[in-house]
Amino acid sequence: MKKGIVAILVILALIVLVSPGLVGRLAEKSVDEQLQWAATENKEVVITSEKFDRGWFSSEGRHRIELGKTGPGMKLREQLGFPADGPSPAVIIETRLDHGLIPVSSITRAEGSLAPGLGRAVSTVSIESIDGDVTELPGTIYSKVGLDGGLASHYFLDAGSMKDMSWGAGDVEVSADTGSGRVIIDGGFDSFTMVSPDDNSYSVGKFELSSDMTMTDYGYSVGDMAFVIDSMNISSEQSDVTMGPFKLDATSELDDDRVNVKTKMNFAVASLPPIGDIAWSMDMVLTGLDAAATGRLQKALERAQGTQDPTMLLSMVEDDLMDLAAGGFEMRFDQLDVTLPQGTVFTKFAFDLPASDRQSFAWTGVLLSLEASADIKIPSELYDMATAMNPQANMAVAMGILKKNGDTYEMTAEYKKGLLTVNGAPMPIPLPGS
């Protein structure tokens, strides 16, 4: 009995005292793998390790994130107003990593724990401006590296202010597994406000995000994502625009070699001159998309970023676009509504493109095989306002495109085998080569 107890104590001593040094290398490797994976998934940036001082019980590291010289990175540089060959701001991440199967050194700090794993880390983030000034950002990131190399991080932010910025509390949890390519995000921020040097103010209300995405073999992720922004405001001497709430709920999945996507979105703008309050609602379903062709098209579009010539852009993506169309798919907009002070325009669309032979593919064949439908309802008050502003809008009724039905003007359209029918009246469409 005593020998058993002694053996257990010896094993515990080895785990506590010996494992940190041995596990430290594994933890360092896991951190490097996570960073390399993040860089691969975000081609706009480059992540480099400036230092990693590995001790027996703990290690300290610094990593730098900058805009890359890749196509997406150069495009982002341009959008942010930085010269292509000049410096750009950098994000500096300082990390202390307590390692060991039982990370005893972590218990001296906040969020420390003796839970088994490869290590626990605490990180702070700073911004380095293009002139070299470094500003430490508020908040702290607490992370743990699991025995399987997976990384789980928890970001805490207390409400505060700095220079021309102020913010509410934030709490975000992120877990990532490089093996499966799965990333889970859950959390949000209460608010954020910034005043620019020209006295324009920008503010964002409460923001909440929930995401569970997994990378596929085709080069893109599928899964569930939802986020809500309560409000956004842009204010200047000339205008004051308030937007929100903005809601997005999307899900995507692989079904064998096909991709299915469902997306719901709601967005509103208050007092938009000269219209007034306006809101959009969308409910879209996309099914049967060729998964491999989708991945190839996405990569082609990334390569074509920055191309200004439409003809050249089409030549760079046309083969992949034809692959996608030849695979066939179905798209429905079960709701695509716009609400104005005069009422709501209700719209529905549906498109069904059957699969076709890629070897004999032609865009005219797409027009002949495509089936589509549309239903639109416009409030009379809104239609009357449109005709008052532009009398030519009356032509829609004269041509039979819109029909009066009580307090609304309606259109029901169907397209099949090159023939368009609007409100029961056929309207042949001339096709190229016909």
Short mmCIF file of C-alpha atoms in Angstrom, two decimals:
data_model
loop_
_atom_site.label_atom_id
_atom_site.label_comp_id
_atom_site.label_asym_id
_atom_site.label_seq_id
_atom_site.Cartn_x
_atom_site.Cartn_y
_atom_site.Cartn_z
CA MET A 1 0.00 0.00 0.00
CA LYS A 2 2.79 2.39 0.97
CA LYS A 3 4.73 1.51 -2.19
CA GLY A 4 1.66 2.32 -4.27
CA ILE A 5 1.30 5.72 -2.61
CA VAL A 6 5.00 6.45 -3.13
CA ALA A 7 4.72 5.47 -6.80
CA ILE A 8 1.76 7.81 -7.28
CA LEU A 9 3.66 10.66 -5.61
CA VAL A 10 6.70 10.04 -7.81
CA ILE A 11 4.51 10.06 -10.94
CA LEU A 12 2.85 13.31 -9.84
CA ALA A 13 6.25 14.87 -9.15
CA LEU A 14 7.43 13.88 -12.63
CA ILE A 15 4.31 15.35 -14.21
CA VAL A 16 4.62 18.61 -12.28
CA LEU A 17 8.39 19.09 -12.44
CA VAL A 18 9.60 17.26 -15.54
CA SER A 19 6.72 17.55 -18.01
CA PRO A 20 6.82 21.37 -18.42
CA GLY A 21 10.17 21.33 -20.20
CA LEU A 22 9.20 18.38 -22.39
CA VAL A 23 5.73 19.70 -23.15
CA GLY A 24 7.00 23.25 -23.77
CA ARG A 25 8.36 22.24 -27.17
CA LEU A 26 5.04 20.62 -28.07
CA ALA A 27 3.15 23.73 -26.96
CA GLU A 28 5.48 25.96 -29.00
CA LYS A 29 4.94 23.75 -32.05
CA SER A 30 1.16 23.86 -31.55
CA VAL A 31 1.19 27.68 -31.36
CA ASP A 32 3.28 27.87 -34.54
CA GLU A 33 0.88 25.52 -36.33
CA GLN A 34 -2.11 27.61 -35.29
CA LEU A 35 -0.45 30.80 -36.55
CA GLN A 36 0.58 29.22 -39.85
CA TRP A 37 -2.97 27.95 -40.31
CA ALA A 38 -4.37 31.42 -39.57
CA ALA A 39 -1.99 32.93 -42.14
CA THR A 40 -3.04 30.35 -44.73
CA GLU A 41 -6.73 31.06 -44.13
CA ASN A 42 -6.22 34.85 -44.32
CA LYS A 43 -4.12 35.61 -47.39
CA GLU A 44 -4.39 39.36 -46.76
CA VAL A 45 -1.90 39.16 -43.88
CA VAL A 46 1.54 37.78 -43.03
CA ILE A 47 2.22 36.41 -39.53
CA THR A 48 5.82 36.21 -38.34
CA SER A 49 7.40 35.12 -35.06
CA GLU A 50 9.75 37.84 -33.77
CA LYS A 51 10.85 35.86 -30.73
CA PHE A 52 10.05 32.82 -28.61
CA ASP A 53 12.03 32.47 -25.38
CA ARG A 54 11.25 28.98 -24.08
CA GLY A 55 11.84 28.31 -20.39
CA TRP A 56 11.24 25.20 -18.34
CA PHE A 57 7.91 26.19 -16.79
CA SER A 58 6.93 29.11 -19.02
CA SER A 59 7.83 30.80 -22.30
CA GLU A 60 7.39 34.25 -23.78
CA GLY A 61 6.82 35.08 -27.42
CA ARG A 62 6.04 37.96 -29.75
CA HIS A 63 4.27 37.65 -33.10
CA ARG A 64 3.71 40.29 -35.75
CA ILE A 65 0.77 40.55 -38.16
CA GLU A 66 1.12 42.78 -41.22
CA LEU A 67 -0.63 43.32 -44.53
CA GLY A 68 0.92 40.91 -47.03
CA LYS A 69 2.26 41.54 -50.51
CA THR A 70 -0.19 38.96 -51.90
CA GLY A 71 -3.01 39.95 -54.26
CA PRO A 72 -5.64 40.15 -51.48
CA GLY A 73 -3.14 41.95 -49.23
CA MET A 74 -2.30 44.55 -51.89
CA LYS A 75 -6.01 45.08 -52.54
CA LEU A 76 -6.62 45.67 -48.84
CA ARG A 77 -3.65 48.06 -48.68
CA GLU A 78 -5.22 50.07 -51.50
CA GLN A 79 -8.65 50.10 -49.85
CA LEU A 80 -7.14 51.33 -46.58
CA GLY A 81 -5.13 54.03 -48.35
CA PHE A 82 -1.61 52.64 -47.81
CA PRO A 83 0.95 52.70 -50.65
CA ALA A 84 1.70 49.34 -52.25
CA ASP A 85 5.45 49.55 -51.59
CA GLY A 86 5.31 51.51 -48.34
CA PRO A 87 4.89 50.46 -44.71
CA SER A 88 1.56 49.55 -43.17
CA PRO A 89 0.35 49.27 -39.56
CA ALA A 90 1.17 46.04 -37.73
CA VAL A 91 -0.54 44.13 -34.95
CA ILE A 92 1.87 42.98 -32.21
CA ILE A 93 0.82 40.07 -29.98
CA GLU A 94 2.83 39.49 -26.76
CA THR A 95 2.24 36.09 -25.16
CA ARG A 96 3.29 34.31 -21.98
CA LEU A 97 2.80 30.55 -22.21
CA ASP A 98 2.73 28.41 -19.04
CA HIS A 99 3.31 24.83 -20.12
CA GLY A 100 3.21 21.35 -18.66
CA LEU A 101 0.68 18.56 -18.46
CA ILE A 102 -0.28 20.35 -15.24
CA PRO A 103 0.65 24.02 -15.80
CA VAL A 104 1.42 24.93 -12.18
CA SER A 105 2.98 28.29 -13.09
CA SER A 106 -0.35 29.51 -14.50
CA ILE A 107 -2.10 29.57 -11.12
CA THR A 108 -0.29 32.80 -10.16
CA ARG A 109 -2.26 34.80 -12.76
CA ALA A 110 -5.88 35.42 -13.74
CA GLU A 111 -7.65 32.57 -15.55
CA GLY A 112 -4.89 30.16 -14.46
CA SER A 113 -5.79 26.50 -13.97
CA LEU A 114 -4.30 23.10 -13.19
CA ALA A 115 -6.49 21.44 -15.82
CA PRO A 116 -4.42 19.03 -17.97
CA GLY A 117 -3.19 20.27 -21.35
CA LEU A 118 -0.10 21.38 -23.22
CA GLY A 119 -0.23 24.87 -21.77
CA ARG A 120 -2.10 28.03 -20.87
CA ALA A 121 -1.31 31.46 -22.24
CA VAL A 122 -2.12 35.11 -21.64
CA SER A 123 -1.70 37.61 -24.50
CA THR A 124 -1.91 41.36 -25.00
CA VAL A 125 -2.28 43.17 -28.33
CA SER A 126 -0.67 46.39 -29.56
CA ILE A 127 -0.86 48.41 -32.77
CA GLU A 128 2.34 49.71 -34.38
CA SER A 129 1.67 52.71 -36.64
CA ILE A 130 3.52 53.29 -39.90
CA ASP A 131 5.80 55.80 -38.10
CA GLY A 132 6.76 53.22 -35.47
CA ASP A 133 4.59 54.39 -32.53
CA VAL A 134 3.21 51.47 -30.51
CA THR A 135 -0.16 51.71 -28.72
CA GLU A 136 -1.31 48.88 -26.45
CA LEU A 137 -4.93 47.94 -27.02
CA PRO A 138 -7.27 47.25 -24.10
CA GLY A 139 -8.35 43.75 -23.18
CA THR A 140 -6.61 40.46 -22.48
CA ILE A 141 -6.68 37.13 -24.30
CA TYR A 142 -6.52 33.95 -22.21
CA SER A 143 -5.82 30.74 -24.13
CA LYS A 144 -5.31 27.07 -23.47
CA VAL A 145 -3.64 24.50 -25.70
CA GLY A 146 -5.30 21.10 -25.34
CA LEU A 147 -3.60 17.73 -25.32
CA ASP A 148 -4.65 17.29 -28.95
CA GLY A 149 -3.09 20.62 -29.96
CA GLY A 150 -6.42 22.43 -30.23
CA LEU A 151 -6.49 26.08 -29.15
CA ALA A 152 -9.26 27.73 -27.12
CA SER A 153 -9.06 31.48 -26.43
CA HIS A 154 -11.16 33.83 -24.31
CA TYR A 155 -10.96 37.60 -24.87
CA PHE A 156 -12.07 39.92 -22.05
CA LEU A 157 -12.50 43.68 -22.50
CA ASP A 158 -13.63 46.09 -19.80
CA ALA A 159 -15.47 49.26 -20.76
CA GLY A 160 -13.17 52.24 -21.19
CA SER A 161 -11.84 54.99 -23.42
CA MET A 162 -8.59 56.09 -25.08
CA LYS A 163 -7.90 59.32 -26.96
CA ASP A 164 -10.84 59.73 -29.42
CA MET A 165 -12.28 56.24 -28.83
CA SER A 166 -14.58 54.71 -26.25
CA TRP A 167 -16.02 51.20 -25.96
CA GLY A 168 -18.23 48.97 -23.89
CA ALA A 169 -17.37 45.60 -22.42
CA GLY A 170 -16.44 42.70 -24.67
CA ASP A 171 -16.37 38.94 -24.21
CA VAL A 172 -15.44 36.58 -27.07
CA GLU A 173 -14.55 32.88 -27.03
CA VAL A 174 -12.72 31.23 -29.93
CA SER A 175 -11.67 27.59 -30.30
CA ALA A 176 -9.70 26.28 -33.27
CA ASP A 177 -8.53 22.82 -34.29
CA THR A 178 -5.93 22.72 -37.07
CA GLY A 179 -6.49 18.98 -37.51
CA SER A 180 -10.16 19.20 -38.45
CA GLY A 181 -10.09 22.82 -39.67
CA ARG A 182 -12.95 23.69 -37.32
CA VAL A 183 -13.29 27.18 -35.79
CA ILE A 184 -15.98 28.11 -33.25
CA ILE A 185 -16.61 31.74 -32.23
CA ASP A 186 -19.12 33.00 -29.69
CA GLY A 187 -19.40 36.40 -28.03
CA GLY A 188 -19.66 40.09 -28.74
CA PHE A 189 -19.06 43.70 -27.73
CA ASP A 190 -21.39 46.22 -26.09
CA SER A 191 -20.46 49.31 -28.12
CA PHE A 192 -17.74 51.27 -29.88
CA THR A 193 -17.42 55.00 -30.70
CA MET A 194 -14.69 56.92 -32.52
CA VAL A 195 -14.31 60.59 -33.43
CA SER A 196 -12.10 61.38 -36.44
CA PRO A 197 -9.76 64.39 -36.68
CA ASP A 198 -12.35 66.19 -38.86
CA ASP A 199 -14.95 65.75 -36.05
CA ASN A 200 -16.93 63.05 -37.84
CA SER A 201 -18.17 60.43 -35.37
CA TYR A 202 -18.68 56.71 -35.95
CA SER A 203 -20.46 54.46 -33.49
CA VAL A 204 -21.57 50.83 -33.37
CA GLY A 205 -24.07 49.48 -30.88
CA LYS A 206 -24.09 46.01 -29.38
CA PHE A 207 -22.54 43.38 -31.64
CA GLU A 208 -23.05 39.63 -31.15
CA LEU A 209 -21.49 36.82 -33.19
CA SER A 210 -21.92 33.05 -33.20
CA SER A 211 -20.08 30.89 -35.72
CA ASP A 212 -19.19 27.22 -36.15
CA MET A 213 -17.30 26.68 -39.41
CA THR A 214 -15.17 23.80 -40.73
CA MET A 215 -12.71 23.99 -43.61
CA THR A 216 -13.47 21.63 -46.51
CA ASP A 217 -11.09 19.93 -48.95
CA TYR A 218 -12.32 22.42 -51.58
CA GLY A 219 -10.64 25.42 -49.93
CA TYR A 220 -13.62 27.07 -48.20
CA SER A 221 -15.51 26.62 -44.95
CA VAL A 222 -19.06 25.44 -44.32
CA GLY A 223 -21.16 25.57 -41.19
CA ASP A 224 -23.36 27.98 -39.26
CA MET A 225 -22.95 31.72 -38.71
CA ALA A 226 -25.17 34.35 -37.12
CA PHE A 227 -24.52 37.91 -36.04
CA VAL A 228 -26.51 40.94 -34.94
CA ILE A 229 -25.50 44.61 -34.87
CA ASP A 230 -28.04 46.67 -32.95
CA SER A 231 -27.16 50.00 -34.56
CA MET A 232 -24.54 51.93 -36.53
CA ASN A 233 -24.30 55.70 -36.75
CA ILE A 234 -22.22 58.03 -38.95
CA SER A 235 -22.48 61.68 -38.00
CA SER A 236 -20.95 64.81 -39.57
CA GLU A 237 -21.84 68.46 -40.05
CA GLN A 238 -23.60 67.59 -43.31
CA SER A 239 -25.53 64.45 -42.30
CA ASP A 240 -26.47 62.05 -39.56
CA VAL A 241 -27.26 58.49 -40.68
CA THR A 242 -28.40 55.72 -38.35
CA MET A 243 -28.49 52.11 -39.56
CA GLY A 244 -29.64 48.93 -37.91
CA PRO A 245 -30.49 46.56 -36.64
CA PHE A 246 -28.51 44.34 -39.03
CA LYS A 247 -29.13 40.60 -38.67
CA LEU A 248 -27.58 37.72 -40.58
CA ASP A 249 -28.28 34.02 -40.11
CA ALA A 250 -26.54 31.68 -42.56
CA THR A 251 -25.89 27.95 -42.79
CA SER A 252 -24.04 25.91 -45.39
CA GLU A 253 -23.30 22.21 -45.71
CA LEU A 254 -21.71 19.64 -47.98
CA ASP A 255 -24.04 16.99 -49.40
CA ASP A 256 -21.65 14.52 -51.05
CA ASP A 257 -20.06 16.63 -53.82
CA ARG A 258 -22.64 19.42 -53.62
CA VAL A 259 -23.05 22.55 -51.49
CA ASN A 260 -26.30 23.80 -49.97
CA VAL A 261 -26.64 27.31 -48.52
CA LYS A 262 -29.42 29.08 -46.59
CA THR A 263 -29.20 32.78 -45.71
CA LYS A 264 -31.57 35.14 -43.92
CA MET A 265 -30.79 38.84 -43.60
CA ASN A 266 -32.55 41.92 -42.23
CA PHE A 267 -31.22 45.48 -42.46
CA ALA A 268 -32.72 48.90 -41.74
CA VAL A 269 -31.75 52.56 -42.22
CA ALA A 270 -33.53 55.34 -40.32
CA SER A 271 -34.47 58.65 -41.94
CA LEU A 272 -32.53 58.15 -45.17
CA PRO A 273 -32.87 61.37 -47.20
CA PRO A 274 -35.09 61.91 -49.10
CA ILE A 275 -36.89 58.57 -48.63
CA GLY A 276 -37.25 58.22 -44.86
CA ASP A 277 -37.08 54.91 -42.99
CA ILE A 278 -36.21 51.92 -45.16
CA ALA A 279 -35.68 48.22 -44.42
CA TRP A 280 -34.63 45.13 -46.38
CA SER A 281 -35.47 41.48 -45.69
CA MET A 282 -34.00 38.51 -47.54
CA ASP A 283 -34.48 34.75 -47.30
CA MET A 284 -32.32 32.89 -49.85
CA VAL A 285 -31.83 29.16 -50.49
CA LEU A 286 -29.13 27.76 -52.81
CA THR A 287 -28.98 24.00 -53.37
CA GLY A 288 -27.00 21.55 -55.48
CA LEU A 289 -23.98 23.74 -56.22
CA ASP A 290 -20.95 21.79 -57.49
CA ALA A 291 -18.56 21.83 -54.52
CA ALA A 292 -15.31 21.43 -56.47
CA ALA A 293 -16.28 24.01 -59.12
CA THR A 294 -17.22 26.45 -56.37
CA GLY A 295 -13.75 26.13 -54.84
CA ARG A 296 -12.00 26.59 -58.18
CA LEU A 297 -14.10 29.66 -58.99
CA GLN A 298 -13.31 31.18 -55.60
CA LYS A 299 -9.56 30.73 -56.18
CA ALA A 300 -9.89 32.19 -59.70
CA LEU A 301 -11.65 35.27 -58.31
CA GLU A 302 -8.89 35.69 -55.71
CA ARG A 303 -6.26 35.58 -58.46
CA ALA A 304 -8.25 38.11 -60.49
CA GLN A 305 -8.51 40.65 -57.67
CA GLY A 306 -7.37 44.05 -58.83
CA THR A 307 -8.12 43.35 -62.49
CA GLN A 308 -9.80 46.46 -63.92
CA ASP A 309 -10.58 45.24 -67.46
CA PRO A 310 -13.96 43.38 -67.47
CA THR A 311 -12.95 41.37 -70.57
CA MET A 312 -9.72 40.21 -68.93
CA LEU A 313 -11.56 39.43 -65.69
CA LEU A 314 -14.07 37.25 -67.57
CA SER A 315 -11.29 35.40 -69.39
CA MET A 316 -9.63 34.61 -66.04
CA VAL A 317 -12.74 33.08 -64.47
CA GLU A 318 -14.88 31.93 -67.41
CA ASP A 319 -13.75 28.29 -67.48
CA ASP A 320 -14.48 27.87 -63.77
CA LEU A 321 -17.76 29.76 -64.16
CA MET A 322 -18.80 27.37 -66.97
CA ASP A 323 -17.85 24.39 -64.75
CA LEU A 324 -20.15 25.75 -62.09
CA ALA A 325 -23.05 26.38 -64.49
CA ALA A 326 -22.66 22.97 -66.16
CA GLY A 327 -23.01 21.32 -62.75
CA GLY A 328 -26.47 22.85 -62.34
CA PHE A 329 -28.07 24.32 -59.21
CA GLU A 330 -31.29 25.77 -57.82
CA MET A 331 -31.60 29.22 -56.24
CA ARG A 332 -34.66 30.66 -54.52
CA PHE A 333 -35.34 34.04 -52.94
CA ASP A 334 -38.35 33.14 -50.82
CA GLN A 335 -38.29 36.71 -49.54
CA LEU A 336 -36.62 39.78 -51.02
CA ASP A 337 -38.68 42.62 -49.58
CA VAL A 338 -38.13 46.36 -49.25
CA THR A 339 -40.18 48.35 -46.72
CA LEU A 340 -40.62 52.11 -47.26
CA PRO A 341 -42.88 54.66 -45.55
CA GLN A 342 -45.44 54.04 -48.34
CA GLY A 343 -45.52 50.26 -47.71
CA THR A 344 -43.63 47.05 -48.49
CA VAL A 345 -42.59 45.74 -51.91
CA PHE A 346 -42.92 41.95 -51.69
CA THR A 347 -40.71 39.95 -54.05
CA LYS A 348 -40.01 36.27 -54.71
CA PHE A 349 -37.62 34.77 -57.27
CA ALA A 350 -36.70 31.21 -58.24
CA PHE A 351 -34.06 29.87 -60.65
CA ASP A 352 -33.54 26.23 -61.62
CA LEU A 353 -30.58 25.39 -63.87
CA PRO A 354 -30.33 21.66 -64.75
CA ALA A 355 -26.92 19.99 -65.08
CA SER A 356 -25.53 19.82 -68.63
CA ASP A 357 -22.67 18.27 -70.59
CA ARG A 358 -19.53 20.31 -69.90
CA GLN A 359 -17.89 19.29 -73.20
CA SER A 360 -20.68 20.80 -75.29
CA PHE A 361 -21.46 23.64 -72.86
CA ALA A 362 -22.65 26.98 -74.33
CA TRP A 363 -24.19 30.00 -72.64
CA THR A 364 -27.10 29.93 -75.11
CA GLY A 365 -27.81 26.42 -73.84
CA VAL A 366 -28.06 27.84 -70.32
CA LEU A 367 -30.69 30.34 -71.50
CA LEU A 368 -32.70 27.55 -73.13
CA SER A 369 -32.54 25.12 -70.18
CA LEU A 370 -33.02 27.68 -67.39
CA GLU A 371 -36.38 27.81 -65.63
CA ALA A 372 -37.25 30.86 -63.55
CA SER A 373 -40.18 32.61 -61.89
CA ALA A 374 -40.88 35.91 -60.16
CA ASP A 375 -43.70 37.35 -58.06
CA ILE A 376 -43.77 41.07 -57.20
CA LYS A 377 -46.32 43.12 -55.28
CA ILE A 378 -46.06 46.93 -55.08
CA PRO A 379 -48.31 49.09 -52.83
CA SER A 380 -50.49 51.51 -54.80
CA GLU A 381 -49.23 54.47 -52.78
CA LEU A 382 -45.63 53.68 -53.70
CA TYR A 383 -46.48 53.14 -57.38
CA ASP A 384 -48.41 56.43 -57.49
CA MET A 385 -45.41 58.24 -56.00
CA ALA A 386 -43.12 56.66 -58.64
CA THR A 387 -45.37 57.74 -61.52
CA ALA A 388 -45.62 61.26 -60.08
CA MET A 389 -41.82 61.49 -60.06
CA ASN A 390 -41.45 59.85 -63.48
CA PRO A 391 -44.59 59.58 -65.66
CA GLN A 392 -42.86 56.97 -67.86
CA ALA A 393 -43.39 54.49 -65.01
CA ASN A 394 -47.02 54.27 -66.23
CA MET A 395 -45.71 52.23 -69.16
CA ALA A 396 -45.37 49.22 -66.85
CA VAL A 397 -49.17 49.04 -66.54
CA ALA A 398 -49.79 49.95 -70.20
CA MET A 399 -47.53 47.09 -71.34
CA GLY A 400 -49.17 44.62 -68.97
CA ILE A 401 -46.05 44.14 -66.85
CA LEU A 402 -47.97 45.30 -63.77
CA LYS A 403 -51.65 44.69 -63.04
CA LYS A 404 -53.79 46.50 -60.47
CA ASN A 405 -55.23 44.20 -57.82
CA GLY A 406 -57.00 46.10 -55.02
CA ASP A 407 -54.43 48.21 -53.19
CA THR A 408 -51.43 46.69 -54.97
CA TYR A 409 -49.84 46.39 -58.39
CA GLU A 410 -48.69 42.84 -59.09
CA MET A 411 -46.54 40.90 -61.53
CA THR A 412 -46.31 37.14 -61.98
CA ALA A 413 -43.62 36.04 -64.43
CA GLU A 414 -42.35 32.66 -65.61
CA TYR A 415 -39.45 31.79 -67.91
CA LYS A 416 -39.01 28.39 -69.57
CA LYS A 417 -37.27 27.22 -72.77
CA GLY A 418 -36.57 30.78 -73.88
CA LEU A 419 -40.19 31.94 -73.46
CA LEU A 420 -41.08 34.60 -70.91
CA THR A 421 -44.68 34.80 -69.70
CA VAL A 422 -45.75 37.89 -67.74
CA ASN A 423 -49.19 37.93 -66.14
CA GLY A 424 -50.26 35.17 -68.55
CA ALA A 425 -49.07 36.97 -71.69
CA PRO A 426 -46.18 35.36 -73.65
CA MET A 427 -43.15 37.51 -74.42
CA PRO A 428 -40.58 35.71 -76.64
CA ILE A 429 -36.97 36.64 -75.90
CA PRO A 430 -34.55 36.74 -78.87
CA LEU A 431 -31.54 34.54 -78.15
CA PRO A 432 -28.07 34.94 -79.70
CA GLY A 433 -27.89 32.95 -82.93
CA SER A 434 -31.69 32.59 -83.20
#
